[in-house]
mmCIF file of C-alpha atoms and ligand atoms in Angstrom:
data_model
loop_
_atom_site.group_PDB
_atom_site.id
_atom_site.type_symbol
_atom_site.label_atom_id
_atom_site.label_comp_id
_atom_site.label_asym_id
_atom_site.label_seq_id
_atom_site.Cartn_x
_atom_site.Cartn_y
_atom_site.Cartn_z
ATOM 1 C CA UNK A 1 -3.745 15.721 -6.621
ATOM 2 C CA UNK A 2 -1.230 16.804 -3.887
ATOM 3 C CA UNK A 3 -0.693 15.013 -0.609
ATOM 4 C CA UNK A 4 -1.936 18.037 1.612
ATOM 5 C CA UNK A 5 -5.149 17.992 -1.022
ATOM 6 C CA UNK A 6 -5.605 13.818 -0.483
ATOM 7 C CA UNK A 7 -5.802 14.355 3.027
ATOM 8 C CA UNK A 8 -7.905 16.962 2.826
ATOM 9 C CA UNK A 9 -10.351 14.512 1.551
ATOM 10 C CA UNK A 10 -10.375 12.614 4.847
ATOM 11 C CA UNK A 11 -11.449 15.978 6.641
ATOM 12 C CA UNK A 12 -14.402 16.102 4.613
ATOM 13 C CA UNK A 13 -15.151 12.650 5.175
ATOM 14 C CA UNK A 14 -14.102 11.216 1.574
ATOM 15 C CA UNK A 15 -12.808 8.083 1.485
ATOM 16 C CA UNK A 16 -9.175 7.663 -0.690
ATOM 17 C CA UNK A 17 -8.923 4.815 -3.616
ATOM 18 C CA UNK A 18 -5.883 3.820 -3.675
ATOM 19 C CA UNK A 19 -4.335 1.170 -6.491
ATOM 20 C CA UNK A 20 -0.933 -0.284 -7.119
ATOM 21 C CA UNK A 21 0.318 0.783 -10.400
ATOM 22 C CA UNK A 22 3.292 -0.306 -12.013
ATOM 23 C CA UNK A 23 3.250 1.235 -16.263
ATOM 24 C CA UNK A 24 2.055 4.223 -17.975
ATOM 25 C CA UNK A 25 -1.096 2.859 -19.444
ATOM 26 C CA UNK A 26 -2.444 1.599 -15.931
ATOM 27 C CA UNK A 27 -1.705 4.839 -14.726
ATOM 28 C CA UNK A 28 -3.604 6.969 -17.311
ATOM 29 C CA UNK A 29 -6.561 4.970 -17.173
ATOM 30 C CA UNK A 30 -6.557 4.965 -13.307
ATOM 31 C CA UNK A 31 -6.050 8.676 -13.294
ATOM 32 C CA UNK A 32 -9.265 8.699 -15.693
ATOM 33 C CA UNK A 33 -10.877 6.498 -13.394
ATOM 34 C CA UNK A 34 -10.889 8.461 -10.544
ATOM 35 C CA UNK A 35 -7.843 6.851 -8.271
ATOM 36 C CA UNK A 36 -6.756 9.191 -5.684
ATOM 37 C CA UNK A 37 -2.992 7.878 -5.592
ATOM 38 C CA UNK A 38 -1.349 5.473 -7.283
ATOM 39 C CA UNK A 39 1.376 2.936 -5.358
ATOM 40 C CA UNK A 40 4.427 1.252 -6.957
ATOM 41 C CA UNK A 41 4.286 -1.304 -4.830
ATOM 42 C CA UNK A 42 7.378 -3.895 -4.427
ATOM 43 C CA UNK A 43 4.375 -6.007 -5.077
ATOM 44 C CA UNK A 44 6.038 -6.152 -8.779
ATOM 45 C CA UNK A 45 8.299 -8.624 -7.108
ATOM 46 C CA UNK A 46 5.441 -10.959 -7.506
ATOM 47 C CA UNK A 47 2.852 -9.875 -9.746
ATOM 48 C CA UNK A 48 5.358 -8.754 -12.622
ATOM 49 C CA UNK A 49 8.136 -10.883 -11.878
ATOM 50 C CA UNK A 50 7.058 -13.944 -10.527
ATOM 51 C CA UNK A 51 8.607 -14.622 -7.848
ATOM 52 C CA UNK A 52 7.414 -15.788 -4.185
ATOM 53 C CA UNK A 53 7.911 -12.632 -2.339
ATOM 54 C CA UNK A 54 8.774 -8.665 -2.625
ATOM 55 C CA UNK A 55 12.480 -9.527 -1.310
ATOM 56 C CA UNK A 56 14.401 -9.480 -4.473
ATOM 57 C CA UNK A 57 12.954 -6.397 -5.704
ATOM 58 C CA UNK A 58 15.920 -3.901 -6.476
ATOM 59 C CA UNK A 59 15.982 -0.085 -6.200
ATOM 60 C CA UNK A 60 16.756 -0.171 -10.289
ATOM 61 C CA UNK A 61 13.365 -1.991 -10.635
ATOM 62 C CA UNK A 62 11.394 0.688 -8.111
ATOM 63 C CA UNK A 63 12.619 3.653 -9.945
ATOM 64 C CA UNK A 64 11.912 2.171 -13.670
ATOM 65 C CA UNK A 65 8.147 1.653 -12.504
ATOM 66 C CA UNK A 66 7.678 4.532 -10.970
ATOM 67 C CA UNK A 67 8.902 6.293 -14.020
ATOM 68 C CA UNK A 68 6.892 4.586 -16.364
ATOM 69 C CA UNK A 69 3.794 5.594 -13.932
ATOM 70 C CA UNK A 70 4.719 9.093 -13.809
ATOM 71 C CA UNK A 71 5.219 9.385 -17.548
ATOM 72 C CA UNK A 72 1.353 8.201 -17.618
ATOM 73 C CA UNK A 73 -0.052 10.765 -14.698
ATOM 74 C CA UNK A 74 -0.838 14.565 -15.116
ATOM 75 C CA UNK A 75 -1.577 14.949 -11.435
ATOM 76 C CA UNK A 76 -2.147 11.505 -9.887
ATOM 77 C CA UNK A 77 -0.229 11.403 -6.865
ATOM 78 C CA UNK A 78 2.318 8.697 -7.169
ATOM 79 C CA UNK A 79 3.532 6.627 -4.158
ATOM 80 C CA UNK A 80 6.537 4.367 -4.164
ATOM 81 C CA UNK A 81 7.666 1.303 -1.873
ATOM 82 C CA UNK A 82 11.419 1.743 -0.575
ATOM 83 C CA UNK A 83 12.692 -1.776 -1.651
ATOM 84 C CA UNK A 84 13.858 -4.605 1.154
ATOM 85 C CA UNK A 85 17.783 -3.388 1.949
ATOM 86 C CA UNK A 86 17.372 0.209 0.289
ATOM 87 C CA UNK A 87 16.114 1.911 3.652
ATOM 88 C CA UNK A 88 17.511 -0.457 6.827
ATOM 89 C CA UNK A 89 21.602 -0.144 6.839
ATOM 90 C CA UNK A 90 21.522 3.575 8.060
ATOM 91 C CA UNK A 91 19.880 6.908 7.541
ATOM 92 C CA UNK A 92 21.824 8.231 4.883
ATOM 93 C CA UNK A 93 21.659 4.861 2.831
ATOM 94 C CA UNK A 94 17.734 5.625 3.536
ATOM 95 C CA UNK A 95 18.200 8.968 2.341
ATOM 96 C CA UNK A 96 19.944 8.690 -0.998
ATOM 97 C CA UNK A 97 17.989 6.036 -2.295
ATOM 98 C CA UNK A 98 14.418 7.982 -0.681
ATOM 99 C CA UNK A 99 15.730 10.960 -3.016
ATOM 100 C CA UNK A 100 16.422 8.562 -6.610
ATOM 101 C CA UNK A 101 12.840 7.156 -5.967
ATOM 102 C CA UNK A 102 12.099 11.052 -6.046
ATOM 103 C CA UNK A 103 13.904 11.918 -8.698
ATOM 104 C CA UNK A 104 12.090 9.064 -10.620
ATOM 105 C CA UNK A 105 8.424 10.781 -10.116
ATOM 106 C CA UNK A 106 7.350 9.881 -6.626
ATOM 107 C CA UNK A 107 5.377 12.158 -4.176
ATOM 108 C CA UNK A 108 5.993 9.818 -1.399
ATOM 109 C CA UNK A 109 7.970 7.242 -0.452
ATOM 110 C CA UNK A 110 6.390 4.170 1.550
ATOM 111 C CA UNK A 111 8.685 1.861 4.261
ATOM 112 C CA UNK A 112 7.863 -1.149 6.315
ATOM 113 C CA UNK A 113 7.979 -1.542 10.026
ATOM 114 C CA UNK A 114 7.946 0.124 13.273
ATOM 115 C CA UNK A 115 10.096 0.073 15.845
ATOM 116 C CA UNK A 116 13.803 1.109 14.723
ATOM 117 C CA UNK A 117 12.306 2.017 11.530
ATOM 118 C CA UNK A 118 10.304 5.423 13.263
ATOM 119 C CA UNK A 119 13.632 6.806 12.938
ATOM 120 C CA UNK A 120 14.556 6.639 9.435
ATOM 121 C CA UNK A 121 11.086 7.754 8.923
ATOM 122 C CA UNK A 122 12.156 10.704 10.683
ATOM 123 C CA UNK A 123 15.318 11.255 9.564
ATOM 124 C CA UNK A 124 13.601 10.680 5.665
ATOM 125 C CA UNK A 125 11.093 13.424 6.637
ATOM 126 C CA UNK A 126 13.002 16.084 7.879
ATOM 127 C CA UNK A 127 15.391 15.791 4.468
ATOM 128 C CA UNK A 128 12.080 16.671 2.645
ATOM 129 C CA UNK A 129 10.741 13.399 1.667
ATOM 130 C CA UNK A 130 7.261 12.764 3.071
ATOM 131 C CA UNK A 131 6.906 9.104 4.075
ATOM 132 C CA UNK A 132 4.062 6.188 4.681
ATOM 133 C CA UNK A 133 4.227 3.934 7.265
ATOM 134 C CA UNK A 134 3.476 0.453 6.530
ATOM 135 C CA UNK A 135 2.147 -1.446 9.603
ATOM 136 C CA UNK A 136 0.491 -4.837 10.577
ATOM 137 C CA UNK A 137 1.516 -7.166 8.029
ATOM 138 C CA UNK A 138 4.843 -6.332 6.367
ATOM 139 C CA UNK A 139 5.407 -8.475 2.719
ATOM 140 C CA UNK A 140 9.418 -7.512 3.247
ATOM 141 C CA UNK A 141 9.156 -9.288 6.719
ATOM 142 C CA UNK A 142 7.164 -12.412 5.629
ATOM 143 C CA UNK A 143 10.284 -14.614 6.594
ATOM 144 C CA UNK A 144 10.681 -13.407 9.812
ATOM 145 C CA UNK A 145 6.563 -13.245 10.282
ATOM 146 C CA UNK A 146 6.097 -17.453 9.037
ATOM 147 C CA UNK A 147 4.197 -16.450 6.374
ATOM 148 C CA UNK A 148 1.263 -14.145 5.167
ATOM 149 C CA UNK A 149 -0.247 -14.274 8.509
ATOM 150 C CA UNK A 150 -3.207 -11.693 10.146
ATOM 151 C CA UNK A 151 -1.100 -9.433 12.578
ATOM 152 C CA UNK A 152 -2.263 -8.064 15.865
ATOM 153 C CA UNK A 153 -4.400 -10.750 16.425
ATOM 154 C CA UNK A 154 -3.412 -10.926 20.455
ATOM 155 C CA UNK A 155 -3.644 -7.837 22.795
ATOM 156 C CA UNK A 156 -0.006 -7.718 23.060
ATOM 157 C CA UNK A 157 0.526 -7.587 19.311
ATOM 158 C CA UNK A 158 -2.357 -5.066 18.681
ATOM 159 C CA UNK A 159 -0.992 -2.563 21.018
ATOM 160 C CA UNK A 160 3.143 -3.170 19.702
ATOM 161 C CA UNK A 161 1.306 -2.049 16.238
ATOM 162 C CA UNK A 162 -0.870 0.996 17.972
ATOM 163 C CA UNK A 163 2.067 1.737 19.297
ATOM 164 C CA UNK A 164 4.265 2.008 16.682
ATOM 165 C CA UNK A 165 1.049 3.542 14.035
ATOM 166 C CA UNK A 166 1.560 6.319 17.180
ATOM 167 C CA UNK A 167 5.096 6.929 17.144
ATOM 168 C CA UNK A 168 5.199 7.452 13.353
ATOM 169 C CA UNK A 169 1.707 9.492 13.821
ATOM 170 C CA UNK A 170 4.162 11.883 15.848
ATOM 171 C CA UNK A 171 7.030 12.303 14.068
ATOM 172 C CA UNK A 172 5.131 13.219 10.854
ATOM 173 C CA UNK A 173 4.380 10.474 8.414
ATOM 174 C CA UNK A 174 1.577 11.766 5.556
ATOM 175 C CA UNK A 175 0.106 8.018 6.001
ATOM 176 C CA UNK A 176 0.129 4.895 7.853
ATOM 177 C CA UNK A 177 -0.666 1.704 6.110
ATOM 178 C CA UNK A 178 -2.465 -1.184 7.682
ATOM 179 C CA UNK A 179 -2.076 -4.531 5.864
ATOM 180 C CA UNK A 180 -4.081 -7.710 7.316
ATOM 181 C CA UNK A 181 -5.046 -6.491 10.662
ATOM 182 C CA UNK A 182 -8.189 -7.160 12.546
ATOM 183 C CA UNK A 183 -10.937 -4.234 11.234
ATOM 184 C CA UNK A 184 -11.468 -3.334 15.130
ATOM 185 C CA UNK A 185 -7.682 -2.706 15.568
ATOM 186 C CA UNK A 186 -7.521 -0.390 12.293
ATOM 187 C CA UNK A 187 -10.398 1.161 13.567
ATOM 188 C CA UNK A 188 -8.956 2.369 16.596
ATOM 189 C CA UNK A 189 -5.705 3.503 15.144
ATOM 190 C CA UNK A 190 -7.644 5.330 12.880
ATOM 191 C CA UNK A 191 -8.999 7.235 15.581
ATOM 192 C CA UNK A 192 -6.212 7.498 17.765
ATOM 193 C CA UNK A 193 -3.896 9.070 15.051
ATOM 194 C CA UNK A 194 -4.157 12.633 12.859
ATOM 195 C CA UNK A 195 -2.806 10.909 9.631
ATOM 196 C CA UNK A 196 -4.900 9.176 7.745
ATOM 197 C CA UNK A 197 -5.068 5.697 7.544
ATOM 198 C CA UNK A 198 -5.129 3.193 4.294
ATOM 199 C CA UNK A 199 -5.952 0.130 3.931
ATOM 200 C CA UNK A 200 -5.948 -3.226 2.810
ATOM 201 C CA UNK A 201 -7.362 -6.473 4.962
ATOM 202 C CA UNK A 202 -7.908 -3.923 7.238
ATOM 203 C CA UNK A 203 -11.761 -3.576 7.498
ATOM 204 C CA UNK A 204 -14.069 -0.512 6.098
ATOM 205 C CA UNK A 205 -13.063 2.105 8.629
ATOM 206 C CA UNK A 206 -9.593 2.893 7.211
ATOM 207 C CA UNK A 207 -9.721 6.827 5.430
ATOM 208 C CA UNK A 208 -8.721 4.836 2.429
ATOM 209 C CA UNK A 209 -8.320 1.575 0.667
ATOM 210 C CA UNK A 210 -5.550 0.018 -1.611
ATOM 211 C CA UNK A 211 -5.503 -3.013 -3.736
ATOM 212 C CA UNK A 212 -2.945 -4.864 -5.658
ATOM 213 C CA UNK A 213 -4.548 -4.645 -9.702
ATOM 214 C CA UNK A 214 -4.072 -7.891 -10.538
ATOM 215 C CA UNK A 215 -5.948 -8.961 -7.518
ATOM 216 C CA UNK A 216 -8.917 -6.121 -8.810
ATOM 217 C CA UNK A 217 -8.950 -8.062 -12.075
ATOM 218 C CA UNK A 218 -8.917 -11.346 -10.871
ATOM 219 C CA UNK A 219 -5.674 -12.449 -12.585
ATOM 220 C CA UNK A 220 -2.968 -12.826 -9.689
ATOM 221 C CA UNK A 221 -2.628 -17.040 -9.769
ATOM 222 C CA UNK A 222 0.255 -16.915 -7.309
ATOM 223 C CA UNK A 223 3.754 -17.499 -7.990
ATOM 224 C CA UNK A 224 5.487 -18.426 -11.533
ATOM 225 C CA UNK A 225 6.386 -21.818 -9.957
ATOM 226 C CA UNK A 226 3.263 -22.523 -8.808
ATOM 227 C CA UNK A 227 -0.041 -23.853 -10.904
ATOM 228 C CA UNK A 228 -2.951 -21.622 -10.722
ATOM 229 C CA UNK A 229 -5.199 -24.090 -9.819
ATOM 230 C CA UNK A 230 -3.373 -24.210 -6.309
ATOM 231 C CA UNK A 231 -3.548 -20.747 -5.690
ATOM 232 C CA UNK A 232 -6.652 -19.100 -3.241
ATOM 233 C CA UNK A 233 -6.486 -15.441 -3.472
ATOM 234 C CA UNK A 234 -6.705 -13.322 0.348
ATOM 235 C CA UNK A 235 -9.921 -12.839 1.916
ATOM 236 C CA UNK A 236 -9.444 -9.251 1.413
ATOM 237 C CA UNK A 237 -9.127 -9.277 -2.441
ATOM 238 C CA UNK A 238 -12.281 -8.578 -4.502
ATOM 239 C CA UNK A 239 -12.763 -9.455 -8.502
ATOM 240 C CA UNK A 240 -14.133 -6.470 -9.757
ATOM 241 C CA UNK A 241 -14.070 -7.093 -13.222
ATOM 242 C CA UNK A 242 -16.518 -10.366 -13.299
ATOM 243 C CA UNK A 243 -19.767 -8.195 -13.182
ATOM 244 C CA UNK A 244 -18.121 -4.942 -14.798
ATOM 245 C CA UNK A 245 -17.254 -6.574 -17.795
ATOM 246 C CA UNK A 246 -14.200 -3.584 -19.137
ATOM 247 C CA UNK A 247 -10.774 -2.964 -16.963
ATOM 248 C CA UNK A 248 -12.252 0.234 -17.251
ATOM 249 C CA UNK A 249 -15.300 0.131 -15.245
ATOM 250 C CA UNK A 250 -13.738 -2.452 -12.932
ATOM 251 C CA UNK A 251 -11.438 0.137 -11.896
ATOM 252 C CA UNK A 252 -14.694 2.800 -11.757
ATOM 253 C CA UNK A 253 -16.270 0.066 -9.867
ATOM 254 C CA UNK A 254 -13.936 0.055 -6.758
ATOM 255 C CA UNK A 255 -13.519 3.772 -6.399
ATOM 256 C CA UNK A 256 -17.051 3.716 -6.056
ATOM 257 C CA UNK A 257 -17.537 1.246 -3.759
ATOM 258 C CA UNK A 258 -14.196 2.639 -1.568
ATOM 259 C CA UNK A 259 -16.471 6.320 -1.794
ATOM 260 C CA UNK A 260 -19.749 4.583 -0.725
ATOM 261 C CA UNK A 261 -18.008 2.507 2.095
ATOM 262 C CA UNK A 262 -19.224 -1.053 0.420
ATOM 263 C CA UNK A 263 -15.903 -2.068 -0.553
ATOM 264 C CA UNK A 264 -14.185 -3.954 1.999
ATOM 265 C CA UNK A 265 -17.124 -5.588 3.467
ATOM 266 C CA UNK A 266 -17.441 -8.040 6.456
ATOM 267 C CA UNK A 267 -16.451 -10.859 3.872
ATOM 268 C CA UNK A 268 -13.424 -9.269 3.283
ATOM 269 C CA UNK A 269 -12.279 -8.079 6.909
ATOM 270 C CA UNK A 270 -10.837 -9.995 9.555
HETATM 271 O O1 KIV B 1 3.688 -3.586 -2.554
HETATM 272 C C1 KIV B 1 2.468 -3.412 -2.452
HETATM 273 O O2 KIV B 1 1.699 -3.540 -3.408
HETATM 274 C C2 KIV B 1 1.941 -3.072 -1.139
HETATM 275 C C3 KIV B 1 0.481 -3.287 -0.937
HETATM 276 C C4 KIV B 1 0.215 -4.704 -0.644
HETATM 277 C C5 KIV B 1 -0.058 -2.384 0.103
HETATM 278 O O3 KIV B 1 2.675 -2.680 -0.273
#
C-alpha cells in the first residue's frame, strides 16, 4: 500500500496496524495478515542482537533488514529507523545515508527527536525522502532521558513535545510517532496536527498502532546479559499469541483489535 493510500485510511476513519519487521518470512506473513506498514525498527539492536539498547545499531545492519523485508513484501509499505549517528552530524550525512536506506527497499525513513532535528527532517524531505517523526520517548536518547521513562508527564514537557509533533506537522513529515506518552497528550496532538499519528504506549486515540513482534509473541526476555526471569515487559506490550494459539492468528489478532479500537486499552495506556 502507498503512503498517500495509508493515510488515506485515517480520513476514513481506519485505524493503521503497524509491526516491526526485521526478515522476509515475518514480512510475508504480516503482509498476509493484514499489516498496513511494516517498521525496521533499530529495535534489532535488542531483540536480534542482544544488546541493552538501539545505540550500536549500524547503517550496514538497517539496510540488510530492510532488504530482507522488502524481498518478502509485494506491496507492504516498508518503514525504516535512521540508525543513532547516521542522521545528527549534518544534513547531507542525513541525506546520503536517508537515500542507501532507500535504495535498500524503504518507503520511509523514520528519525528521533525534535528540536534541531525538524530540520534534517526538512532538509530529508525536500531531497525526496518522506520522513516519520519519532516523539515522546526516544530509545536512541535513553542515556540522556535516565532510562525508559513516560515522557511529557509535566505541562512543560507535554507542550516541548506538542510543540515539536507541530513543527514537524508543518514542514511535512508523512507521520509522527508517539512512544510512552500520556494517552491524553497523544490525543491532543492527534488533533492538533494533519499527519497522522502512530502509536505505541500512547493510548487508543493514535490513527495507528505499532508493536515490537517479539513483544506480540510474548518472547522479548530483555537483554542477552540478563536472565529472563528478571525481565517485566512495558505496560504497553500485549501477548497476543497466548489465546491465539498460531503466529499467524496472533498477528490477525492485533490488526483486529488496532481496527476495532480494543487494542491498546486503559491497561496498556498511561
Ligand atoms: O525501533 C523500533 O522498533 C521502534 C518502535 C519502538 C516504535 O522505533
Amino acid at each position: 500500500m502507498s503512503l498517500e493510500k495509508l493515510k488515506s485510511l485515517v480520513t476514513r476513519d481506519e485505524k493503521i496496524a503497524m509491526l516491526t519487521c526485521y526478515d522476509a518470512t515475518f514480512a510475508k506473513l504480516n503482509e498476509a495478515a493484514g499489516v498496513d506498514m511494516l517498521l525496521v525498527g533499530d529495535s534489532l539492536g535488542m531483540v536480534l542482537q542482544g544488546a541493552e539498547n538501539t545505540l550500536a545499531v549500524s547503517m550496514r545492519d538497517m539496510e540488510y533488514h530492510t532488504q530482507s523485508v522488502a524481498a518478502g513484501v509485494k506491496s507492504c509499505c516498508i518503514m525504516t529507523d535512521m540508525p543513532a549517528g547516521s542522521y545528527e552530524q549534518n544534513n547531507e550525512v542525513a541525506l546520503v545515508n536517508a537515500k542507501k536506506l532507500m535504495a535498500a527497499g524503504a518507503d520511509i525513513v523514520k528519525i528521533e527527536g525534535g528540536g534541531g532535528i525538524v530540520q534534517t527532517a526538512e532538509f530529508l524531505i525536500k531531497n525526496g525522502v518522506p520522513v516519520c517523526a519519532h516523539l515522546g520517548f526516544t530509545p536512541q536518547s535513553v542515556m540522556q532521558l535516565g532510562g525508559y521513562r513516560i515522557q511529557g508527564k509535566t505541562d512543560e514537557s507535554a507542550l516541548n513535545i506538542l510543540q515539536d509533533a507541530i513543527e514537524m506537522d508543518k514542514i511535512g513529515v508523512s507521520f509522527v510517532l508517539l512512544e510512552m506518552v500520556p494517552a491524553a497528550l497523544a490525543k491532543r496532538i492527534t488533533e492538533s496536527i494533519k499527519a497522522p499519528t502512530i502509536g505505541i504506549g500512547a493510548g487508543v486515540d493514535c490513527d495507528g498502532q505499532v508493536l515490537v513482534i517479539q513483544d506480540l509473541l510474548g518472547i522479548y526476555t530483555g537483554p542477552a546479559s540478563k536472565r529472563p526471569d528478571d525481565f517485566k515487559s512495558p505496560r504497553f506490550t500485549k501477548n497476543f499469541l497466548v489465546e491465539n494459539h498460531t503466529i499467524q492468528a496472533a498477528i490477525q489478532a492485533y490488526v483486529s483489535a488496532v481496527k476495532n479500537k480494543t487494542f491498546p486499552s486503559v491497561e496498556h495506556s498511561y
